[in-house]
Coordinates of C-alpha atoms (C1' of nucleotides) in Angstrom, one line a residue:
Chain A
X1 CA 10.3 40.6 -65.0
X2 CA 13.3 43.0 -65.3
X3 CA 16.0 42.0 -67.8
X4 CA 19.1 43.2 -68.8
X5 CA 20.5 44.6 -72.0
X6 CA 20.3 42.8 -75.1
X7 CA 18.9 42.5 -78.7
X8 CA 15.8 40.5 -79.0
X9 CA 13.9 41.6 -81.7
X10 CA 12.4 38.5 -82.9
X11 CA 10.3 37.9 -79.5
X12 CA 10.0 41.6 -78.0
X13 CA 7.3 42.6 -80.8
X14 CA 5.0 39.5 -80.3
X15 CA 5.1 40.0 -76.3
X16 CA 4.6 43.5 -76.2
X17 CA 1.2 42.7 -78.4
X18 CA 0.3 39.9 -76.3
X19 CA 1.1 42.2 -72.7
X20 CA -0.9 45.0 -74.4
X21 CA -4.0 42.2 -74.9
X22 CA -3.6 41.1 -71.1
X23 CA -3.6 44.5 -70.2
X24 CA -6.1 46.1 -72.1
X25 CA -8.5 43.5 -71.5
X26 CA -8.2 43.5 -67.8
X27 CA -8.1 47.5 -67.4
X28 CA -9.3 49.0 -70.4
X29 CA -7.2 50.8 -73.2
X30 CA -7.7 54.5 -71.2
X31 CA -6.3 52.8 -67.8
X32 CA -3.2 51.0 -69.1
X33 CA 0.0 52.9 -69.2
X34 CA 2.7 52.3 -71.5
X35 CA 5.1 51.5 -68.3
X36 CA 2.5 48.9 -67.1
X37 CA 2.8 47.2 -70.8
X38 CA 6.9 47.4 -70.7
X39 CA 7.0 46.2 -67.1
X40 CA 5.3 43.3 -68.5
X41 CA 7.5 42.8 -70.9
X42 CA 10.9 43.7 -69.2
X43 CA 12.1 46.2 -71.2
X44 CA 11.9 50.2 -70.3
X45 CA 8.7 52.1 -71.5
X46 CA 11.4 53.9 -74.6
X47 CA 12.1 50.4 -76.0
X48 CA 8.4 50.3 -76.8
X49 CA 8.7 52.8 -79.2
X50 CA 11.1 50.4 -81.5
X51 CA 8.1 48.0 -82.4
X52 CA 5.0 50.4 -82.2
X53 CA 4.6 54.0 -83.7
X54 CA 2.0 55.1 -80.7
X55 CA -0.5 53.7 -78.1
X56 CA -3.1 53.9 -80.9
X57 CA -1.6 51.9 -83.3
X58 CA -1.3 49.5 -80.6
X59 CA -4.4 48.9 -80.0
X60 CA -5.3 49.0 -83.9
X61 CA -3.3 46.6 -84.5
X62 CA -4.7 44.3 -82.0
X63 CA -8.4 44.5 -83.0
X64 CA -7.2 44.2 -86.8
X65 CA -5.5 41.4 -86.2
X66 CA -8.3 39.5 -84.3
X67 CA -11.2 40.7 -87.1
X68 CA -8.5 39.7 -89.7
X69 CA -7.8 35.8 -88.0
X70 CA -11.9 35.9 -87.5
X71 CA -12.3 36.4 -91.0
X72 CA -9.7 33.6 -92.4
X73 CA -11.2 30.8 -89.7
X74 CA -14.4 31.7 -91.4
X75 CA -13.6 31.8 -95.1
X76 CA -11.2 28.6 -94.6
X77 CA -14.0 26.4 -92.9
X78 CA -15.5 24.2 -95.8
X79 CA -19.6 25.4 -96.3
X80 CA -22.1 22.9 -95.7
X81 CA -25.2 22.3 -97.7
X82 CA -28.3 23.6 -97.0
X83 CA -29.3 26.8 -94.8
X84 CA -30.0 25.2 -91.3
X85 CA -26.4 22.7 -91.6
X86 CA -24.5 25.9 -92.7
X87 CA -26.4 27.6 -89.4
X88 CA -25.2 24.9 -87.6
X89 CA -22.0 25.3 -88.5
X90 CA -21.7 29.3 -87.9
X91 CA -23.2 29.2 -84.2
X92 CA -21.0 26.4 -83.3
X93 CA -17.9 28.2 -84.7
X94 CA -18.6 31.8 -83.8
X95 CA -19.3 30.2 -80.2
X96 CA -16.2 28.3 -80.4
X97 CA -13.9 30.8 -81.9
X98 CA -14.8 33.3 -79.5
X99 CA -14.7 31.0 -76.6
X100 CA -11.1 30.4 -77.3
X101 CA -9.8 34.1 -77.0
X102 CA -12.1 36.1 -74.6
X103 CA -9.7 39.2 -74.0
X104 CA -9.4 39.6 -77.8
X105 CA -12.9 39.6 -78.3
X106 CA -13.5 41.7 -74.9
X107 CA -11.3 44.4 -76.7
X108 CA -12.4 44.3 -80.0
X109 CA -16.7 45.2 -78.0
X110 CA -15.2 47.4 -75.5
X111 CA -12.6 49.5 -77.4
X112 CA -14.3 50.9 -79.7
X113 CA -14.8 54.2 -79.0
X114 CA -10.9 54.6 -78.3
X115 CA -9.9 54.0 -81.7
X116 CA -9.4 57.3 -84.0
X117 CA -12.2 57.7 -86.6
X118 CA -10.4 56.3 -89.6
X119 CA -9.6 53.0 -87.6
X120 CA -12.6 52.9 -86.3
X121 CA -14.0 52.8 -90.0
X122 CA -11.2 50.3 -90.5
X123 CA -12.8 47.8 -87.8
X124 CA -16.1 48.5 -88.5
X125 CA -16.0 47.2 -92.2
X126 CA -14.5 44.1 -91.0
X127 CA -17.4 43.4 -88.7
X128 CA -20.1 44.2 -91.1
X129 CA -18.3 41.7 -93.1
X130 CA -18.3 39.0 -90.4
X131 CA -22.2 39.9 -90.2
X132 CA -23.4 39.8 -93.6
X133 CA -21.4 36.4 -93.6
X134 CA -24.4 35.4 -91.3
X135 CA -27.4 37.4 -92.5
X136 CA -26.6 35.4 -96.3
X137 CA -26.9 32.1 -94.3
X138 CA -30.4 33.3 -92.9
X139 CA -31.2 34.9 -96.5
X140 CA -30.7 31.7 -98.3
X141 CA -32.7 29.3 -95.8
X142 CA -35.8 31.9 -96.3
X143 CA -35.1 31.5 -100.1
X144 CA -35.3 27.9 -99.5
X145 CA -38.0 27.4 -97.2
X146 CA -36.1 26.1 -94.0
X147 CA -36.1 28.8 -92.3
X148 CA -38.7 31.7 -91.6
X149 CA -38.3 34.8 -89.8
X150 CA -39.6 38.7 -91.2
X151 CA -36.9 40.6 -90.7
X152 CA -33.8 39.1 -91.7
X153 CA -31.0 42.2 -91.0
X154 CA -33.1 42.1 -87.3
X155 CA -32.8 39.1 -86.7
X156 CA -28.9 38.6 -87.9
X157 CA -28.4 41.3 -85.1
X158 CA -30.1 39.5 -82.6
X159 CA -28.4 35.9 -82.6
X160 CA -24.9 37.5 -82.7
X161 CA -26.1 39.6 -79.7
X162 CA -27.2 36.7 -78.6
X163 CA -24.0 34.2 -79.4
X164 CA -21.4 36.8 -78.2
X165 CA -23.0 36.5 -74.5
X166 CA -21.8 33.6 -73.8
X167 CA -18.3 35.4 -73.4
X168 CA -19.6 37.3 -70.6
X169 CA -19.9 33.9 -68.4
X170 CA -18.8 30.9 -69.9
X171 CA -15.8 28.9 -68.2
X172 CA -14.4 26.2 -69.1
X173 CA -14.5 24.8 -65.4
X174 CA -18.1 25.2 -65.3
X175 CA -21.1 23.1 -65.7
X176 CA -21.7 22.9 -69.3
X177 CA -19.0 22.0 -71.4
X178 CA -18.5 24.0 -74.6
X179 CA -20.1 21.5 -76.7
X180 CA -23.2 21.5 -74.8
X181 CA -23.5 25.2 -74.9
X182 CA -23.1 25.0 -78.6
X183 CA -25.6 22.7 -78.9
X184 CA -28.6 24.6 -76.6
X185 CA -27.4 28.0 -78.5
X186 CA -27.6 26.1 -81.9
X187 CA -31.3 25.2 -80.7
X188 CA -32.2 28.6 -79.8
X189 CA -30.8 30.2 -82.7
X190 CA -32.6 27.2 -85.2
X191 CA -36.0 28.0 -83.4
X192 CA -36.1 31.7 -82.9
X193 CA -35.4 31.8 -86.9
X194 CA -38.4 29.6 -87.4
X195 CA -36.4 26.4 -88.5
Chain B
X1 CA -20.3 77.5 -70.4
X2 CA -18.2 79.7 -68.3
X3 CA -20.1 81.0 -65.0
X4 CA -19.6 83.6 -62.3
X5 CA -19.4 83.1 -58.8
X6 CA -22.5 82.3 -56.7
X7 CA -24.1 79.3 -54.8
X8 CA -25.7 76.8 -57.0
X9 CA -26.4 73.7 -54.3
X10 CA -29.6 72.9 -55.3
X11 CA -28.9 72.1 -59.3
X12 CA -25.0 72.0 -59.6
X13 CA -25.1 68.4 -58.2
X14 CA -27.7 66.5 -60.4
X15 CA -25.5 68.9 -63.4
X16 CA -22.3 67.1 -62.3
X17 CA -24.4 63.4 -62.8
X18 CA -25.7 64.7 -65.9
X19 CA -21.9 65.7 -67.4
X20 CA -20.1 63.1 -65.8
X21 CA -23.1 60.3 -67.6
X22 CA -22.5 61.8 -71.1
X23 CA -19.0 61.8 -71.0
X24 CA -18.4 58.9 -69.1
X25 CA -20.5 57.3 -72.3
X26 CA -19.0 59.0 -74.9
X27 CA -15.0 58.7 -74.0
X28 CA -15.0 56.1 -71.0
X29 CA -14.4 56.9 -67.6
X30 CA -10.9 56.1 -67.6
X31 CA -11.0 58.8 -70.4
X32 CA -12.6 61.8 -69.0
X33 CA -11.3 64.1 -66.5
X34 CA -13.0 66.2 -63.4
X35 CA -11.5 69.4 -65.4
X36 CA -13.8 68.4 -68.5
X37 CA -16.9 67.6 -66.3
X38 CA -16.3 70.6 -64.4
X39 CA -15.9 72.5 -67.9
X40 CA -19.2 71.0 -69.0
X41 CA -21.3 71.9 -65.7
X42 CA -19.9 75.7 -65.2
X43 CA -17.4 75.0 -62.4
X44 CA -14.2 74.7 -61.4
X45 CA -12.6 71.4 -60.9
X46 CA -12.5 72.0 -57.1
X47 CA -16.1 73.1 -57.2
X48 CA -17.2 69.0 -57.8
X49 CA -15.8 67.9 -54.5
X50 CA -18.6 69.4 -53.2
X51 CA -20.7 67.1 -54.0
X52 CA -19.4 63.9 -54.6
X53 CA -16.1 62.8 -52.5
X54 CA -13.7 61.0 -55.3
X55 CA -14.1 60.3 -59.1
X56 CA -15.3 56.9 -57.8
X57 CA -17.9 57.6 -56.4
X58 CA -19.4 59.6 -59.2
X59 CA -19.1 56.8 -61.5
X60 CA -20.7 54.3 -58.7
X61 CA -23.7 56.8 -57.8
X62 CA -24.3 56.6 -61.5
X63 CA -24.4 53.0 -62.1
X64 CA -26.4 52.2 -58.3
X65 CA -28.8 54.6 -60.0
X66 CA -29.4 53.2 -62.8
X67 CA -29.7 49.7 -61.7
X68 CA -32.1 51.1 -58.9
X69 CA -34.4 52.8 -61.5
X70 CA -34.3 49.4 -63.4
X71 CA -35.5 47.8 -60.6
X72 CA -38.0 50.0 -59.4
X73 CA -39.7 50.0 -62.7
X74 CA -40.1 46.7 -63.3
X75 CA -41.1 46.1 -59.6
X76 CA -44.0 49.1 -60.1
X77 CA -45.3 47.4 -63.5
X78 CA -48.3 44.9 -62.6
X79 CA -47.6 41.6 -63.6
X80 CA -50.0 40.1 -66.1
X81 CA -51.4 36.8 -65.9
X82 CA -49.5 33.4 -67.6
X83 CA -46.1 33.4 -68.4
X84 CA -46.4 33.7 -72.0
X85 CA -48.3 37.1 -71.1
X86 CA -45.2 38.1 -68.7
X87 CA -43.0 36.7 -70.9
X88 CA -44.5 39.3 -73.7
X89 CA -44.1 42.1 -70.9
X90 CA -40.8 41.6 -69.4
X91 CA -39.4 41.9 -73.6
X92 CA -40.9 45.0 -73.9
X93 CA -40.4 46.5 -70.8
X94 CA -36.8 46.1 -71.6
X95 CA -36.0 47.0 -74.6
X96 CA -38.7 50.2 -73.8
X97 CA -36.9 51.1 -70.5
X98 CA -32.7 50.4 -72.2
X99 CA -33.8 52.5 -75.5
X100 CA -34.9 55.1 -73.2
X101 CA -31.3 55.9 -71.8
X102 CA -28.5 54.0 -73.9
X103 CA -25.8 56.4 -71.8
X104 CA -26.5 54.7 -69.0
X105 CA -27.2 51.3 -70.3
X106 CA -24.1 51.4 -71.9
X107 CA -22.2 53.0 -68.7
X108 CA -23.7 50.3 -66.6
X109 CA -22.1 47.4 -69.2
X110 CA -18.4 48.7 -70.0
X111 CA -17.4 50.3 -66.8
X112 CA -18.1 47.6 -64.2
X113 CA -14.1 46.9 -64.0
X114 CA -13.8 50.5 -63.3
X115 CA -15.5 49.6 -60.0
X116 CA -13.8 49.1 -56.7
X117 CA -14.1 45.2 -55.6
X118 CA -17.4 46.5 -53.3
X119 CA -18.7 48.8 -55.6
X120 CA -18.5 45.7 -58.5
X121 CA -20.3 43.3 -55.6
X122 CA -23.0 45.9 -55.0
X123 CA -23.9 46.2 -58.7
X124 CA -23.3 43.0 -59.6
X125 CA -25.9 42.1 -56.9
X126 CA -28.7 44.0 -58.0
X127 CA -28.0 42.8 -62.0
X128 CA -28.5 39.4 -60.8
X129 CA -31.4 40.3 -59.0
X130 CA -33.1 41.5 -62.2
X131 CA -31.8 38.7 -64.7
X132 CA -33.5 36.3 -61.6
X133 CA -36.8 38.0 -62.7
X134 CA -36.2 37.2 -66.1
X135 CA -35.8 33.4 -64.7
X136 CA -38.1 33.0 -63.0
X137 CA -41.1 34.0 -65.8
X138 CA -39.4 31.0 -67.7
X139 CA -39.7 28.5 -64.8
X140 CA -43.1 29.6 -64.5
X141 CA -43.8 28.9 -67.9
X142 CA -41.8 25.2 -68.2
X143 CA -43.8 25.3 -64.9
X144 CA -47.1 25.5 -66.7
X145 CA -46.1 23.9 -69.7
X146 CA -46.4 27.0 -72.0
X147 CA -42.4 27.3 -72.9
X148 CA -39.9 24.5 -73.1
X149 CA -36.2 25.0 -73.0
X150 CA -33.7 22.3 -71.4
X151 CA -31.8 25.1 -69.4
X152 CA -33.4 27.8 -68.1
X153 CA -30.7 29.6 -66.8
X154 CA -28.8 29.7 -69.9
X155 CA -32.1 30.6 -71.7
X156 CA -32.3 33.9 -69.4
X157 CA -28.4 34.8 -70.1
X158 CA -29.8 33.8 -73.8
X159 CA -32.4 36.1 -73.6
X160 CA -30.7 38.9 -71.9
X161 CA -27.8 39.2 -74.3
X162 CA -30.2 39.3 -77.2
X163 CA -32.9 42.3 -76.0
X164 CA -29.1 43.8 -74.7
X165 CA -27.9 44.7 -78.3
X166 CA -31.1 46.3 -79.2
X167 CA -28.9 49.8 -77.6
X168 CA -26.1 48.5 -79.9
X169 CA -28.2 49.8 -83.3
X170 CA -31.4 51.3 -82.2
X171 CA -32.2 55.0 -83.7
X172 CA -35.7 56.6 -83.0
X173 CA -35.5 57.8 -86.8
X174 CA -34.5 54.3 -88.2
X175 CA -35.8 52.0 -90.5
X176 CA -38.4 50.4 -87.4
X177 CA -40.5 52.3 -84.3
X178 CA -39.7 51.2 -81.2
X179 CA -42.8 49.4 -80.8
X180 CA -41.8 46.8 -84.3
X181 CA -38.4 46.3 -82.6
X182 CA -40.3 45.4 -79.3
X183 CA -42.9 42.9 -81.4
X184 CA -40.5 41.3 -83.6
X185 CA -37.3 40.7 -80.5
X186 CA -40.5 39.4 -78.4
X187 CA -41.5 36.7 -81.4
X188 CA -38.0 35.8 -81.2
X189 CA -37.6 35.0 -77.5
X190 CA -40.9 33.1 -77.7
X191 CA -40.0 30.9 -80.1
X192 CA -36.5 30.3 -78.8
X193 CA -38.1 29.1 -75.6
X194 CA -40.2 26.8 -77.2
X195 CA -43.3 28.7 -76.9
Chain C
dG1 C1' -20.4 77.2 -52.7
dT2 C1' -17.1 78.6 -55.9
dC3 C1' -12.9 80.5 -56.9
dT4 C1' -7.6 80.4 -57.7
dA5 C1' -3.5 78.0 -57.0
dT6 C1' -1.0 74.1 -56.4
dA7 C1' 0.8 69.6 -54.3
dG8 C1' 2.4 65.4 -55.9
dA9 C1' 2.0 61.9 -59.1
dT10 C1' 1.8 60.0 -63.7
dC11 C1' 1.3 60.2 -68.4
dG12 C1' 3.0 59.6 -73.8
dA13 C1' 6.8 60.2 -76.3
dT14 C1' 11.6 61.5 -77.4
dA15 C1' 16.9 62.1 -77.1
dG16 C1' 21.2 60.3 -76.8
dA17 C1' 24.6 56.9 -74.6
dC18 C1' 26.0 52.2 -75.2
Chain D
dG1 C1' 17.7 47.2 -79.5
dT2 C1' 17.6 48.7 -74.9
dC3 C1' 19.0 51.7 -71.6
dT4 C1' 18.6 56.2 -68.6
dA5 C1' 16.9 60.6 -68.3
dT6 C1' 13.7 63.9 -69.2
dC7 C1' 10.3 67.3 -71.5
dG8 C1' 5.9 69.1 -71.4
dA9 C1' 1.4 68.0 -70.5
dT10 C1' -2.1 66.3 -67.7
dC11 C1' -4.2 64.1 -63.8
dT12 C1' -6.9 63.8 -58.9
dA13 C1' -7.5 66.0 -55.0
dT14 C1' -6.7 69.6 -51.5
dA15 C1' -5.9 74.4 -49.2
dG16 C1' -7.3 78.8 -48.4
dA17 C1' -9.4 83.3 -50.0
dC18 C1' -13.8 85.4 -50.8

DNA sequence: GTCTATAGATCGATAGAC
DNA sequence: GTCTATCGATCTATAGAC
């Protein structure tokens, strides 16, 4: 990994972030030393400090920038019509995007508590966003009949518990493939809001 | 907090499990030093190896704990009759028993890679052991022909990961009791297994 | 059983040379 | 933009007095 002297400005920011995801992922944001990022990188610990103010930041910008790509997939996916089709729709992309990036999304759960309390705020109005995204879904197929469940903020909190624990054991390798898995979730999801 | 000397065996020791479980939850046990759970029993740093041999062990003793009590309790509960009726038991045994201590709960779920590789293996053990519980009820009931799901083992991950993030948003002095949460998350399961 | 003191290592972040 | 070198703080764990 060691490297010698040079000026690489354009690539050195983007693999310090992605090092920092590895890293953080793997041994939490507490456990990870800004030498363990550089040496992962090849540069010395100092040349850090060209890209990134602190560790904090860091790690700020990291879960930012995941809520912030979450956000845009969503909004840039075309609605279906109808409550249960635009149901569909979220559990198989919420299953799918998350599938895709697992130490993002591991960071983003775990990490929490290590961000200061205005960035935490910062994060924490993005996922509330991301929520009410799908508690509107489950709003509007009560207003319409399709669906029927009595507590609606309940039960939004309970199928993304639900959909986020597939991260904890699905592989790729393994033996359902990620369509099937969106599928049986899509089923649960459909029945436990009274579809 | 400050104390004098003297010899404290008899309730220094369940004081260090005590400290080292509420800041361990709070700031992560990557986070929190012997010095601050020393601060918070009385003692000196030097005073905790006493009791437990490394930092390690503390956190392991803590989680074994837990997942013993766990286990324990839902060994000592007598099983009702029918797997609808178990099915209705196991929910709210869980969500009773993880509401009733989220430090460890949470402890138990964010610090398993803070393990040693045989520390991880022993917990991991006794997790599976419970979640085969879980499992089981649901064979039982496909068995019978009172629930119907095409996977059962994804249905208990399922399952899990939705009575799990009850501890993400529970308060005692929130807008449900305990006992609504339990009713409506047990409504839920049912009909996403086809109950 | 707890104290004080400390060893030996490692941390985040900065300064200045190139 | 990266390097080397380092400051000052902090860490786990241990040694020896009481």
């Amino acid at each position: 990994m060691a490297r010698t002297q040079g000026s690489h400005s354009d690539i050195t920011g983007p693999r310090i972030r992605e090092a920092a995801l590895a890293l953080f992922a793997r041994h939490g944001y507490a456990a990870v030393s800004m030498r363990q990022i550089a040496a992962e990188v090849g540069v010395q610990a100092g040349a850090l400090y060209n890209y990134i103010p602190d560790k904090q930041a860091l790690l700020f910008e990291l879960m930012q920038g995941h809520m912030a790509e979450l956000l845009e997939a969503i909004a840039a996916r075309p609605a279906p019509t109808g409550a249960l089709a635009r149901l569909d729709d979220f559990t198989r992309f919420h299953i799918r995007f998350h599938a895709a990036r697992p130490e993002a999304v591991f960071i983003a759960y775990m990490e929490l508590r290590n961000l200061t309390p205005p960035n935490f705020a910062a994060i924490e109005a993005l996922r509330q966003h991301y929520e009410g995204l799908l508690e509107a879904i489950i709003g509007a197929g009560i207003a319409e009949g399709s669906l029927s469940t009595p507590d609606p903020k309940l039960a939004t909190r309970a199928v993304i518990a639900m959909l986020n624990g597939v991260n904890t054991w699905f592989r790729a390798d393994g033996r359902l493939s990620l369509g099937e898995v969106e599928t049986l979730y899509r089923d649960m999801v459909l029945k436990a809001l009274g579809a």
